C-alpha cells in the first residue's frame, strides 16, 4: 500500500468505467471518494484522497475478486473523474426513451437527486437525464412542447432555442406528470395554467427550477427556467460593462434618492443587473427591501417580499406596506401598472432610492411608457435619475474564432473588420459560447428633466441624451463587432438596424 502522493495522472474516465465492479454505482464511489484506476493479476489499484479510505478500497476490490492497492491523489482530481463518469453513464439514452412506461401512481414517486445512476423508474430516469443535460449545457430554459404526434424537447442556450429530442406521444403524459409532481403542482388539473418550483441537486450543486404549465390544443406545454446557484450572483464587475458605462452606473446608483429603471425584453438580464446593483449598495447601515415575482436569489442583508396575488400581496399593496418599514432603498421587480409606478415615483420623491424594471425597446422610451401609464411628466422629471436599456449578445467562441469580410449590412456603418466562430466541439458547433451585455445609459440631466416637463418628443430627448454622451445600443453593438466579441449577424439579431 502506498501512502505517498502519486505523481502520475489518473487514467481517462472511460478506463475507470471499465474497471468498476458489477453492482457498484457511481453514487457509491462518490460517497466514498474512491475510484478504481488499474487492475492486474489479483490486484486492483484504487485512488483515494487519504489513507482513511483503505477499508472502502478493499471492499471495492473484493467486488472484482481482487485485493486493493491504495494510491493517494488530490481530491479535486478524483471528483473530476467521478463527474465525468456521470456524464458517460447519464443523459437521455435511446433505450430509456423506448422503455419508458406509464406509472400508475406518480404521486407516490419520491424525488430523486438528479445526479444519480441508481434510479430505476424509466420516467424518472428520463426527466433526470433531461434536467442534467440542460444544466451541463448551460441551458437557461427547457421547453416541453406537445404536438399532435410528438413531444418536442428544446433547450434555450445563450438566449437561443435549440431542438434537442423528439419523444413519441406516449411519453407526454408520464413526463408531464412527473415534472408536475416534482414541482408540487396538481397533476389532476390539466386545463388551467399552473406554476411551481423544483429544487434539484447534482452532487453538491443546487439548482432551482421555476415551472410553468399552459394548456394547449395538444396537451400541457411545460417551460422550466433554470437558476443555477453554483454560478452565484453576479456583481457589477461581473456584468462586463465598458469602462465608460460602468463609471456612469457607479455615479447613478450612489444617489441617495430618486428612481433608476432598467429596460429590455424578457431574458435580457434586467433582474441580474438589479441584483448586482443591490449587492453593491447593501451595507449594514442601509435598509433595503424588495418586492419580486418571483424571488430568484436570496440576497444577504436584504428583505425580500414575494408577490402572492391569491393572498392579496401585489406589487402595489406590498409597496404600501414596505413604506411603513422605514426603507432606504426599494427594489420593485417590475412596474406593471399605474398604481405601482405612482407609488414608486412618490417613494423616490420622499427620500428613497427606487430601482425597478420596465418593458421598453430603448432607454429613452421609458419616459413615454410612464406617461402612457398615467404618470404626469413633471413627476417623471422630478424623480427619474436614469434609465439603462440592456441586451444580452452571444460571444464568439474563442476556440474557433476567425476574421471574415464584414457583410454589407454593417459596412454601411464604416466597419472594415468582423469575426465569426466556425463551430467546434467546445461550443456545440454553434460558433458562440457565453453571452455579454450591452448597456445603453440615459442620464436625466437638468436639461433633459426640463425637456420632459415641457412635453418634448422622444426624438428631442434622444438627441439631448446623445449630446450628453449616451452611446446607443447600436453604437455599443458595432463596437463589440469591431473588437471581435460578437458577430455582425448576432448583433443585428439582438439590436436590429436603427
mmCIF file with all atom_site columns, C-alpha atoms in Angstrom, residues 159-336:
data_model
loop_
_atom_site.group_PDB
_atom_site.id
_atom_site.type_symbol
_atom_site.label_atom_id
_atom_site.label_alt_id
_atom_site.label_comp_id
_atom_site.label_asym_id
_atom_site.label_entity_id
_atom_site.label_seq_id
_atom_site.pdbx_PDB_ins_code
_atom_site.Cartn_x
_atom_site.Cartn_y
_atom_site.Cartn_z
_atom_site.occupancy
_atom_site.B_iso_or_equiv
_atom_site.pdbx_formal_charge
_atom_site.auth_seq_id
_atom_site.auth_comp_id
_atom_site.auth_asym_id
_atom_site.auth_atom_id
_atom_site.pdbx_PDB_model_num
ATOM 1   C CA . UNK A 1 159 ? -30.593 33.018 -25.466 1.00 0.00 ? 159 UNK A CA 1
ATOM 2   C CA . UNK A 1 160 ? -31.415 30.829 -28.496 1.00 0.00 ? 160 UNK A CA 1
ATOM 3   C CA . UNK A 1 161 ? -33.773 27.830 -28.555 1.00 0.00 ? 161 UNK A CA 1
ATOM 4   C CA . UNK A 1 162 ? -32.390 24.540 -29.885 1.00 0.00 ? 162 UNK A CA 1
ATOM 5   C CA . UNK A 1 163 ? -34.409 21.411 -30.693 1.00 0.00 ? 163 UNK A CA 1
ATOM 6   C CA . UNK A 1 164 ? -32.990 18.514 -28.685 1.00 0.00 ? 164 UNK A CA 1
ATOM 7   C CA . UNK A 1 165 ? -35.327 15.495 -28.593 1.00 0.00 ? 165 UNK A CA 1
ATOM 8   C CA . UNK A 1 166 ? -38.471 14.320 -30.319 1.00 0.00 ? 166 UNK A CA 1
ATOM 9   C CA . UNK A 1 167 ? -40.356 11.990 -27.964 1.00 0.00 ? 167 UNK A CA 1
ATOM 10  C CA . UNK A 1 168 ? -43.336 9.934  -29.023 1.00 0.00 ? 168 UNK A CA 1
ATOM 11  C CA . UNK A 1 169 ? -46.826 11.000 -27.990 1.00 0.00 ? 169 UNK A CA 1
ATOM 12  C CA . UNK A 1 170 ? -46.835 8.178  -25.431 1.00 0.00 ? 170 UNK A CA 1
ATOM 13  C CA . UNK A 1 171 ? -44.094 9.945  -23.452 1.00 0.00 ? 171 UNK A CA 1
ATOM 14  C CA . UNK A 1 172 ? -46.145 13.097 -22.992 1.00 0.00 ? 172 UNK A CA 1
ATOM 15  C CA . UNK A 1 173 ? -48.433 12.116 -20.111 1.00 0.00 ? 173 UNK A CA 1
ATOM 16  C CA . UNK A 1 174 ? -45.875 10.393 -17.817 1.00 0.00 ? 174 UNK A CA 1
ATOM 17  C CA . UNK A 1 175 ? -43.167 13.022 -18.417 1.00 0.00 ? 175 UNK A CA 1
ATOM 18  C CA . UNK A 1 176 ? -45.573 15.924 -17.823 1.00 0.00 ? 176 UNK A CA 1
ATOM 19  C CA . UNK A 1 177 ? -46.989 14.252 -14.708 1.00 0.00 ? 177 UNK A CA 1
ATOM 20  C CA . UNK A 1 178 ? -43.525 13.521 -13.309 1.00 0.00 ? 178 UNK A CA 1
ATOM 21  C CA . UNK A 1 179 ? -42.478 17.177 -13.661 1.00 0.00 ? 179 UNK A CA 1
ATOM 22  C CA . UNK A 1 180 ? -45.718 18.382 -12.059 1.00 0.00 ? 180 UNK A CA 1
ATOM 23  C CA . UNK A 1 181 ? -45.199 16.004 -9.134  1.00 0.00 ? 181 UNK A CA 1
ATOM 24  C CA . UNK A 1 182 ? -41.653 17.328 -8.624  1.00 0.00 ? 182 UNK A CA 1
ATOM 25  C CA . UNK A 1 183 ? -42.968 20.916 -8.780  1.00 0.00 ? 183 UNK A CA 1
ATOM 26  C CA . UNK A 1 184 ? -45.812 20.140 -6.316  1.00 0.00 ? 184 UNK A CA 1
ATOM 27  C CA . UNK A 1 185 ? -48.433 21.062 -8.890  1.00 0.00 ? 185 UNK A CA 1
ATOM 28  C CA . UNK A 1 186 ? -51.880 19.465 -9.208  1.00 0.00 ? 186 UNK A CA 1
ATOM 29  C CA . UNK A 1 187 ? -51.446 16.555 -11.637 1.00 0.00 ? 187 UNK A CA 1
ATOM 30  C CA . UNK A 1 188 ? -55.221 16.051 -11.876 1.00 0.00 ? 188 UNK A CA 1
ATOM 31  C CA . UNK A 1 189 ? -55.762 19.585 -13.185 1.00 0.00 ? 189 UNK A CA 1
ATOM 32  C CA . UNK A 1 190 ? -54.825 19.786 -16.853 1.00 0.00 ? 190 UNK A CA 1
ATOM 33  C CA . UNK A 1 191 ? -56.990 22.660 -18.109 1.00 0.00 ? 191 UNK A CA 1
ATOM 34  C CA . UNK A 1 192 ? -55.736 25.693 -16.191 1.00 0.00 ? 192 UNK A CA 1
ATOM 35  C CA . UNK A 1 193 ? -52.242 27.243 -16.126 1.00 0.00 ? 193 UNK A CA 1
ATOM 36  C CA . UNK A 1 194 ? -50.134 26.347 -13.093 1.00 0.00 ? 194 UNK A CA 1
ATOM 37  C CA . UNK A 1 195 ? -46.831 27.428 -11.578 1.00 0.00 ? 195 UNK A CA 1
ATOM 38  C CA . UNK A 1 196 ? -44.433 25.522 -9.362  1.00 0.00 ? 196 UNK A CA 1
ATOM 39  C CA . UNK A 1 197 ? -40.846 25.205 -8.228  1.00 0.00 ? 197 UNK A CA 1
ATOM 40  C CA . UNK A 1 198 ? -38.377 22.324 -8.172  1.00 0.00 ? 198 UNK A CA 1
ATOM 41  C CA . UNK A 1 199 ? -35.165 22.154 -6.187  1.00 0.00 ? 199 UNK A CA 1
ATOM 42  C CA . UNK A 1 200 ? -32.719 19.602 -7.569  1.00 0.00 ? 200 UNK A CA 1
ATOM 43  C CA . UNK A 1 201 ? -29.248 18.529 -6.527  1.00 0.00 ? 201 UNK A CA 1
ATOM 44  C CA . UNK A 1 202 ? -26.350 17.479 -8.714  1.00 0.00 ? 202 UNK A CA 1
ATOM 45  C CA . UNK A 1 203 ? -23.920 16.263 -6.116  1.00 0.00 ? 203 UNK A CA 1
ATOM 46  C CA . UNK A 1 204 ? -23.124 19.373 -4.060  1.00 0.00 ? 204 UNK A CA 1
ATOM 47  C CA . UNK A 1 205 ? -24.544 21.658 -6.757  1.00 0.00 ? 205 UNK A CA 1
ATOM 48  C CA . UNK A 1 206 ? -28.023 23.132 -6.166  1.00 0.00 ? 206 UNK A CA 1
ATOM 49  C CA . UNK A 1 207 ? -30.293 24.247 -8.996  1.00 0.00 ? 207 UNK A CA 1
ATOM 50  C CA . UNK A 1 208 ? -33.694 25.930 -8.584  1.00 0.00 ? 208 UNK A CA 1
ATOM 51  C CA . UNK A 1 209 ? -36.226 25.436 -11.370 1.00 0.00 ? 209 UNK A CA 1
ATOM 52  C CA . UNK A 1 210 ? -39.331 27.545 -11.958 1.00 0.00 ? 210 UNK A CA 1
ATOM 53  C CA . UNK A 1 211 ? -42.011 25.520 -13.718 1.00 0.00 ? 211 UNK A CA 1
ATOM 54  C CA . UNK A 1 212 ? -44.912 26.890 -15.735 1.00 0.00 ? 212 UNK A CA 1
ATOM 55  C CA . UNK A 1 213 ? -47.620 24.794 -17.390 1.00 0.00 ? 213 UNK A CA 1
ATOM 56  C CA . UNK A 1 214 ? -50.030 26.077 -20.035 1.00 0.00 ? 214 UNK A CA 1
ATOM 57  C CA . UNK A 1 215 ? -52.895 24.046 -21.524 1.00 0.00 ? 215 UNK A CA 1
ATOM 58  C CA . UNK A 1 216 ? -52.753 23.952 -25.331 1.00 0.00 ? 216 UNK A CA 1
ATOM 59  C CA . UNK A 1 217 ? -54.638 22.160 -28.085 1.00 0.00 ? 217 UNK A CA 1
ATOM 60  C CA . UNK A 1 218 ? -52.473 19.042 -27.839 1.00 0.00 ? 218 UNK A CA 1
ATOM 61  C CA . UNK A 1 219 ? -51.820 18.955 -24.092 1.00 0.00 ? 219 UNK A CA 1
ATOM 62  C CA . UNK A 1 220 ? -49.929 20.867 -21.449 1.00 0.00 ? 220 UNK A CA 1
ATOM 63  C CA . UNK A 1 221 ? -46.922 22.880 -22.548 1.00 0.00 ? 221 UNK A CA 1
ATOM 64  C CA . UNK A 1 222 ? -44.225 22.978 -19.853 1.00 0.00 ? 222 UNK A CA 1
ATOM 65  C CA . UNK A 1 223 ? -41.485 25.610 -19.594 1.00 0.00 ? 223 UNK A CA 1
ATOM 66  C CA . UNK A 1 224 ? -38.795 25.314 -16.923 1.00 0.00 ? 224 UNK A CA 1
ATOM 67  C CA . UNK A 1 225 ? -36.473 28.214 -16.025 1.00 0.00 ? 225 UNK A CA 1
ATOM 68  C CA . UNK A 1 226 ? -33.179 27.008 -14.527 1.00 0.00 ? 226 UNK A CA 1
ATOM 69  C CA . UNK A 1 227 ? -31.425 29.067 -11.849 1.00 0.00 ? 227 UNK A CA 1
ATOM 70  C CA . UNK A 1 228 ? -28.025 27.524 -11.156 1.00 0.00 ? 228 UNK A CA 1
ATOM 71  C CA . UNK A 1 229 ? -26.999 28.591 -7.658  1.00 0.00 ? 229 UNK A CA 1
ATOM 72  C CA . UNK A 1 230 ? -23.476 27.290 -8.259  1.00 0.00 ? 230 UNK A CA 1
ATOM 73  C CA . UNK A 1 231 ? -22.867 30.209 -10.597 1.00 0.00 ? 231 UNK A CA 1
ATOM 74  C CA . UNK A 1 232 ? -23.797 32.553 -7.788  1.00 0.00 ? 232 UNK A CA 1
ATOM 75  C CA . UNK A 1 233 ? -24.911 36.137 -8.049  1.00 0.00 ? 233 UNK A CA 1
ATOM 76  C CA . UNK A 1 234 ? -23.078 38.377 -10.459 1.00 0.00 ? 234 UNK A CA 1
ATOM 77  C CA . UNK A 1 235 ? -21.512 41.577 -9.179  1.00 0.00 ? 235 UNK A CA 1
ATOM 78  C CA . UNK A 1 236 ? -21.242 44.830 -11.118 1.00 0.00 ? 236 UNK A CA 1
ATOM 79  C CA . UNK A 1 237 ? -17.688 43.808 -12.014 1.00 0.00 ? 237 UNK A CA 1
ATOM 80  C CA . UNK A 1 238 ? -19.017 40.560 -13.500 1.00 0.00 ? 238 UNK A CA 1
ATOM 81  C CA . UNK A 1 239 ? -21.526 42.309 -15.799 1.00 0.00 ? 239 UNK A CA 1
ATOM 82  C CA . UNK A 1 240 ? -18.747 43.237 -18.217 1.00 0.00 ? 240 UNK A CA 1
ATOM 83  C CA . UNK A 1 241 ? -19.749 46.838 -18.763 1.00 0.00 ? 241 UNK A CA 1
ATOM 84  C CA . UNK A 1 242 ? -17.475 49.031 -20.847 1.00 0.00 ? 242 UNK A CA 1
ATOM 85  C CA . UNK A 1 243 ? -15.390 51.407 -18.696 1.00 0.00 ? 243 UNK A CA 1
ATOM 86  C CA . UNK A 1 244 ? -17.424 54.486 -19.605 1.00 0.00 ? 244 UNK A CA 1
ATOM 87  C CA . UNK A 1 245 ? -20.773 52.766 -18.919 1.00 0.00 ? 245 UNK A CA 1
ATOM 88  C CA . UNK A 1 246 ? -19.505 51.338 -15.620 1.00 0.00 ? 246 UNK A CA 1
ATOM 89  C CA . UNK A 1 247 ? -18.441 54.786 -14.416 1.00 0.00 ? 247 UNK A CA 1
ATOM 90  C CA . UNK A 1 248 ? -21.879 56.148 -15.303 1.00 0.00 ? 248 UNK A CA 1
ATOM 91  C CA . UNK A 1 249 ? -23.551 53.278 -13.424 1.00 0.00 ? 249 UNK A CA 1
ATOM 92  C CA . UNK A 1 250 ? -21.424 53.849 -10.300 1.00 0.00 ? 250 UNK A CA 1
ATOM 93  C CA . UNK A 1 251 ? -22.348 57.516 -10.344 1.00 0.00 ? 251 UNK A CA 1
ATOM 94  C CA . UNK A 1 252 ? -26.038 56.741 -10.883 1.00 0.00 ? 252 UNK A CA 1
ATOM 95  C CA . UNK A 1 253 ? -26.508 54.268 -8.035  1.00 0.00 ? 253 UNK A CA 1
ATOM 96  C CA . UNK A 1 254 ? -24.709 56.487 -5.490  1.00 0.00 ? 254 UNK A CA 1
ATOM 97  C CA . UNK A 1 255 ? -27.623 58.942 -5.490  1.00 0.00 ? 255 UNK A CA 1
ATOM 98  C CA . UNK A 1 256 ? -29.406 58.972 -2.099  1.00 0.00 ? 256 UNK A CA 1
ATOM 99  C CA . UNK A 1 257 ? -32.883 59.193 -3.628  1.00 0.00 ? 257 UNK A CA 1
ATOM 100 C CA . UNK A 1 258 ? -34.635 59.102 -6.979  1.00 0.00 ? 258 UNK A CA 1
ATOM 101 C CA . UNK A 1 259 ? -35.663 56.365 -9.423  1.00 0.00 ? 259 UNK A CA 1
ATOM 102 C CA . UNK A 1 260 ? -33.483 54.187 -11.662 1.00 0.00 ? 260 UNK A CA 1
ATOM 103 C CA . UNK A 1 261 ? -35.131 51.988 -14.305 1.00 0.00 ? 261 UNK A CA 1
ATOM 104 C CA . UNK A 1 262 ? -33.766 49.031 -16.263 1.00 0.00 ? 262 UNK A CA 1
ATOM 105 C CA . UNK A 1 263 ? -35.489 48.226 -19.542 1.00 0.00 ? 263 UNK A CA 1
ATOM 106 C CA . UNK A 1 264 ? -35.332 45.472 -22.101 1.00 0.00 ? 264 UNK A CA 1
ATOM 107 C CA . UNK A 1 265 ? -37.246 42.402 -23.295 1.00 0.00 ? 265 UNK A CA 1
ATOM 108 C CA . UNK A 1 266 ? -37.734 39.260 -21.223 1.00 0.00 ? 266 UNK A CA 1
ATOM 109 C CA . UNK A 1 267 ? -34.458 37.388 -20.797 1.00 0.00 ? 267 UNK A CA 1
ATOM 110 C CA . UNK A 1 268 ? -32.206 40.396 -21.334 1.00 0.00 ? 268 UNK A CA 1
ATOM 111 C CA . UNK A 1 269 ? -30.658 40.190 -17.865 1.00 0.00 ? 269 UNK A CA 1
ATOM 112 C CA . UNK A 1 270 ? -32.549 43.001 -16.102 1.00 0.00 ? 270 UNK A CA 1
ATOM 113 C CA . UNK A 1 271 ? -33.016 41.022 -12.873 1.00 0.00 ? 271 UNK A CA 1
ATOM 114 C CA . UNK A 1 272 ? -29.344 40.009 -12.865 1.00 0.00 ? 272 UNK A CA 1
ATOM 115 C CA . UNK A 1 273 ? -28.327 43.658 -13.146 1.00 0.00 ? 273 UNK A CA 1
ATOM 116 C CA . UNK A 1 274 ? -30.720 44.678 -10.366 1.00 0.00 ? 274 UNK A CA 1
ATOM 117 C CA . UNK A 1 275 ? -29.261 42.037 -8.049  1.00 0.00 ? 275 UNK A CA 1
ATOM 118 C CA . UNK A 1 276 ? -25.745 43.208 -8.904  1.00 0.00 ? 276 UNK A CA 1
ATOM 119 C CA . UNK A 1 277 ? -26.697 46.810 -8.046  1.00 0.00 ? 277 UNK A CA 1
ATOM 120 C CA . UNK A 1 278 ? -28.311 45.769 -4.754  1.00 0.00 ? 278 UNK A CA 1
ATOM 121 C CA . UNK A 1 279 ? -25.188 43.835 -3.773  1.00 0.00 ? 279 UNK A CA 1
ATOM 122 C CA . UNK A 1 280 ? -23.114 46.949 -4.429  1.00 0.00 ? 280 UNK A CA 1
ATOM 123 C CA . UNK A 1 281 ? -25.465 49.057 -2.293  1.00 0.00 ? 281 UNK A CA 1
ATOM 124 C CA . UNK A 1 282 ? -26.018 46.596 0.580   1.00 0.00 ? 282 UNK A CA 1
ATOM 125 C CA . UNK A 1 283 ? -24.400 47.870 3.794   1.00 0.00 ? 283 UNK A CA 1
ATOM 126 C CA . UNK A 1 284 ? -25.279 47.299 7.472   1.00 0.00 ? 284 UNK A CA 1
ATOM 127 C CA . UNK A 1 285 ? -26.437 50.901 7.864   1.00 0.00 ? 285 UNK A CA 1
ATOM 128 C CA . UNK A 1 286 ? -28.848 50.711 4.898   1.00 0.00 ? 286 UNK A CA 1
ATOM 129 C CA . UNK A 1 287 ? -32.331 49.130 4.943   1.00 0.00 ? 287 UNK A CA 1
ATOM 130 C CA . UNK A 1 288 ? -33.098 47.513 1.559   1.00 0.00 ? 288 UNK A CA 1
ATOM 131 C CA . UNK A 1 289 ? -36.465 45.910 0.829   1.00 0.00 ? 289 UNK A CA 1
ATOM 132 C CA . UNK A 1 290 ? -37.560 44.319 -2.449  1.00 0.00 ? 290 UNK A CA 1
ATOM 133 C CA . UNK A 1 291 ? -40.873 43.135 -3.843  1.00 0.00 ? 291 UNK A CA 1
ATOM 134 C CA . UNK A 1 292 ? -40.406 40.485 -6.536  1.00 0.00 ? 292 UNK A CA 1
ATOM 135 C CA . UNK A 1 293 ? -42.310 37.969 -8.627  1.00 0.00 ? 293 UNK A CA 1
ATOM 136 C CA . UNK A 1 294 ? -40.643 35.563 -8.177  1.00 0.00 ? 294 UNK A CA 1
ATOM 137 C CA . UNK A 1 295 ? -37.673 35.857 -5.816  1.00 0.00 ? 295 UNK A CA 1
ATOM 138 C CA . UNK A 1 296 ? -34.872 34.338 -7.897  1.00 0.00 ? 296 UNK A CA 1
ATOM 139 C CA . UNK A 1 297 ? -31.933 34.504 -5.485  1.00 0.00 ? 297 UNK A CA 1
ATOM 140 C CA . UNK A 1 298 ? -31.536 35.090 -1.767  1.00 0.00 ? 298 UNK A CA 1
ATOM 141 C CA . UNK A 1 299 ? -29.724 38.358 -1.129  1.00 0.00 ? 299 UNK A CA 1
ATOM 142 C CA . UNK A 1 300 ? -27.855 38.565 2.203   1.00 0.00 ? 300 UNK A CA 1
ATOM 143 C CA . UNK A 1 301 ? -28.907 41.564 4.261   1.00 0.00 ? 301 UNK A CA 1
ATOM 144 C CA . UNK A 1 302 ? -31.908 42.356 2.050   1.00 0.00 ? 302 UNK A CA 1
ATOM 145 C CA . UNK A 1 303 ? -35.591 41.955 2.972   1.00 0.00 ? 303 UNK A CA 1
ATOM 146 C CA . UNK A 1 304 ? -37.314 40.271 0.024   1.00 0.00 ? 304 UNK A CA 1
ATOM 147 C CA . UNK A 1 305 ? -41.095 40.097 -0.417  1.00 0.00 ? 305 UNK A CA 1
ATOM 148 C CA . UNK A 1 306 ? -42.707 37.545 -2.750  1.00 0.00 ? 306 UNK A CA 1
ATOM 149 C CA . UNK A 1 307 ? -45.759 38.686 -4.721  1.00 0.00 ? 307 UNK A CA 1
ATOM 150 C CA . UNK A 1 308 ? -48.751 36.447 -3.954  1.00 0.00 ? 308 UNK A CA 1
ATOM 151 C CA . UNK A 1 309 ? -51.859 37.728 -5.699  1.00 0.00 ? 309 UNK A CA 1
ATOM 152 C CA . UNK A 1 310 ? -54.068 34.968 -4.255  1.00 0.00 ? 310 UNK A CA 1
ATOM 153 C CA . UNK A 1 311 ? -53.214 36.260 -0.784  1.00 0.00 ? 311 UNK A CA 1
ATOM 154 C CA . UNK A 1 312 ? -53.632 39.874 -1.876  1.00 0.00 ? 312 UNK A CA 1
ATOM 155 C CA . UNK A 1 313 ? -49.917 40.654 -1.974  1.00 0.00 ? 313 UNK A CA 1
ATOM 156 C CA . UNK A 1 314 ? -49.478 42.586 -5.230  1.00 0.00 ? 314 UNK A CA 1
ATOM 157 C CA . UNK A 1 315 ? -46.662 44.933 -6.224  1.00 0.00 ? 315 UNK A CA 1
ATOM 158 C CA . UNK A 1 316 ? -48.713 47.978 -5.231  1.00 0.00 ? 316 UNK A CA 1
ATOM 159 C CA . UNK A 1 317 ? -50.083 46.566 -1.932  1.00 0.00 ? 317 UNK A CA 1
ATOM 160 C CA . UNK A 1 318 ? -46.631 45.297 -0.914  1.00 0.00 ? 318 UNK A CA 1
ATOM 161 C CA . UNK A 1 319 ? -45.132 48.704 -1.716  1.00 0.00 ? 319 UNK A CA 1
ATOM 162 C CA . UNK A 1 320 ? -47.595 50.464 0.600   1.00 0.00 ? 320 UNK A CA 1
ATOM 163 C CA . UNK A 1 321 ? -46.552 48.152 3.430   1.00 0.00 ? 321 UNK A CA 1
ATOM 164 C CA . UNK A 1 322 ? -42.862 48.460 2.604   1.00 0.00 ? 322 UNK A CA 1
ATOM 165 C CA . UNK A 1 323 ? -43.018 52.239 3.040   1.00 0.00 ? 323 UNK A CA 1
ATOM 166 C CA . UNK A 1 324 ? -44.017 51.673 6.678   1.00 0.00 ? 324 UNK A CA 1
ATOM 167 C CA . UNK A 1 325 ? -40.854 49.580 7.177   1.00 0.00 ? 325 UNK A CA 1
ATOM 168 C CA . UNK A 1 326 ? -38.514 52.599 7.032   1.00 0.00 ? 326 UNK A CA 1
ATOM 169 C CA . UNK A 1 327 ? -36.584 51.535 3.896   1.00 0.00 ? 327 UNK A CA 1
ATOM 170 C CA . UNK A 1 328 ? -33.667 53.444 2.385   1.00 0.00 ? 328 UNK A CA 1
ATOM 171 C CA . UNK A 1 329 ? -33.649 51.552 -0.912  1.00 0.00 ? 329 UNK A CA 1
ATOM 172 C CA . UNK A 1 330 ? -36.637 49.860 -2.575  1.00 0.00 ? 330 UNK A CA 1
ATOM 173 C CA . UNK A 1 331 ? -36.459 47.429 -5.473  1.00 0.00 ? 331 UNK A CA 1
ATOM 174 C CA . UNK A 1 332 ? -39.663 46.742 -7.417  1.00 0.00 ? 332 UNK A CA 1
ATOM 175 C CA . UNK A 1 333 ? -39.402 43.680 -9.649  1.00 0.00 ? 333 UNK A CA 1
ATOM 176 C CA . UNK A 1 334 ? -41.492 45.258 -12.407 1.00 0.00 ? 334 UNK A CA 1
ATOM 177 C CA . UNK A 1 335 ? -43.623 48.355 -12.934 1.00 0.00 ? 335 UNK A CA 1
ATOM 178 C CA . UNK A 1 336 ? -46.728 46.827 -14.461 1.00 0.00 ? 336 UNK A CA 1
#
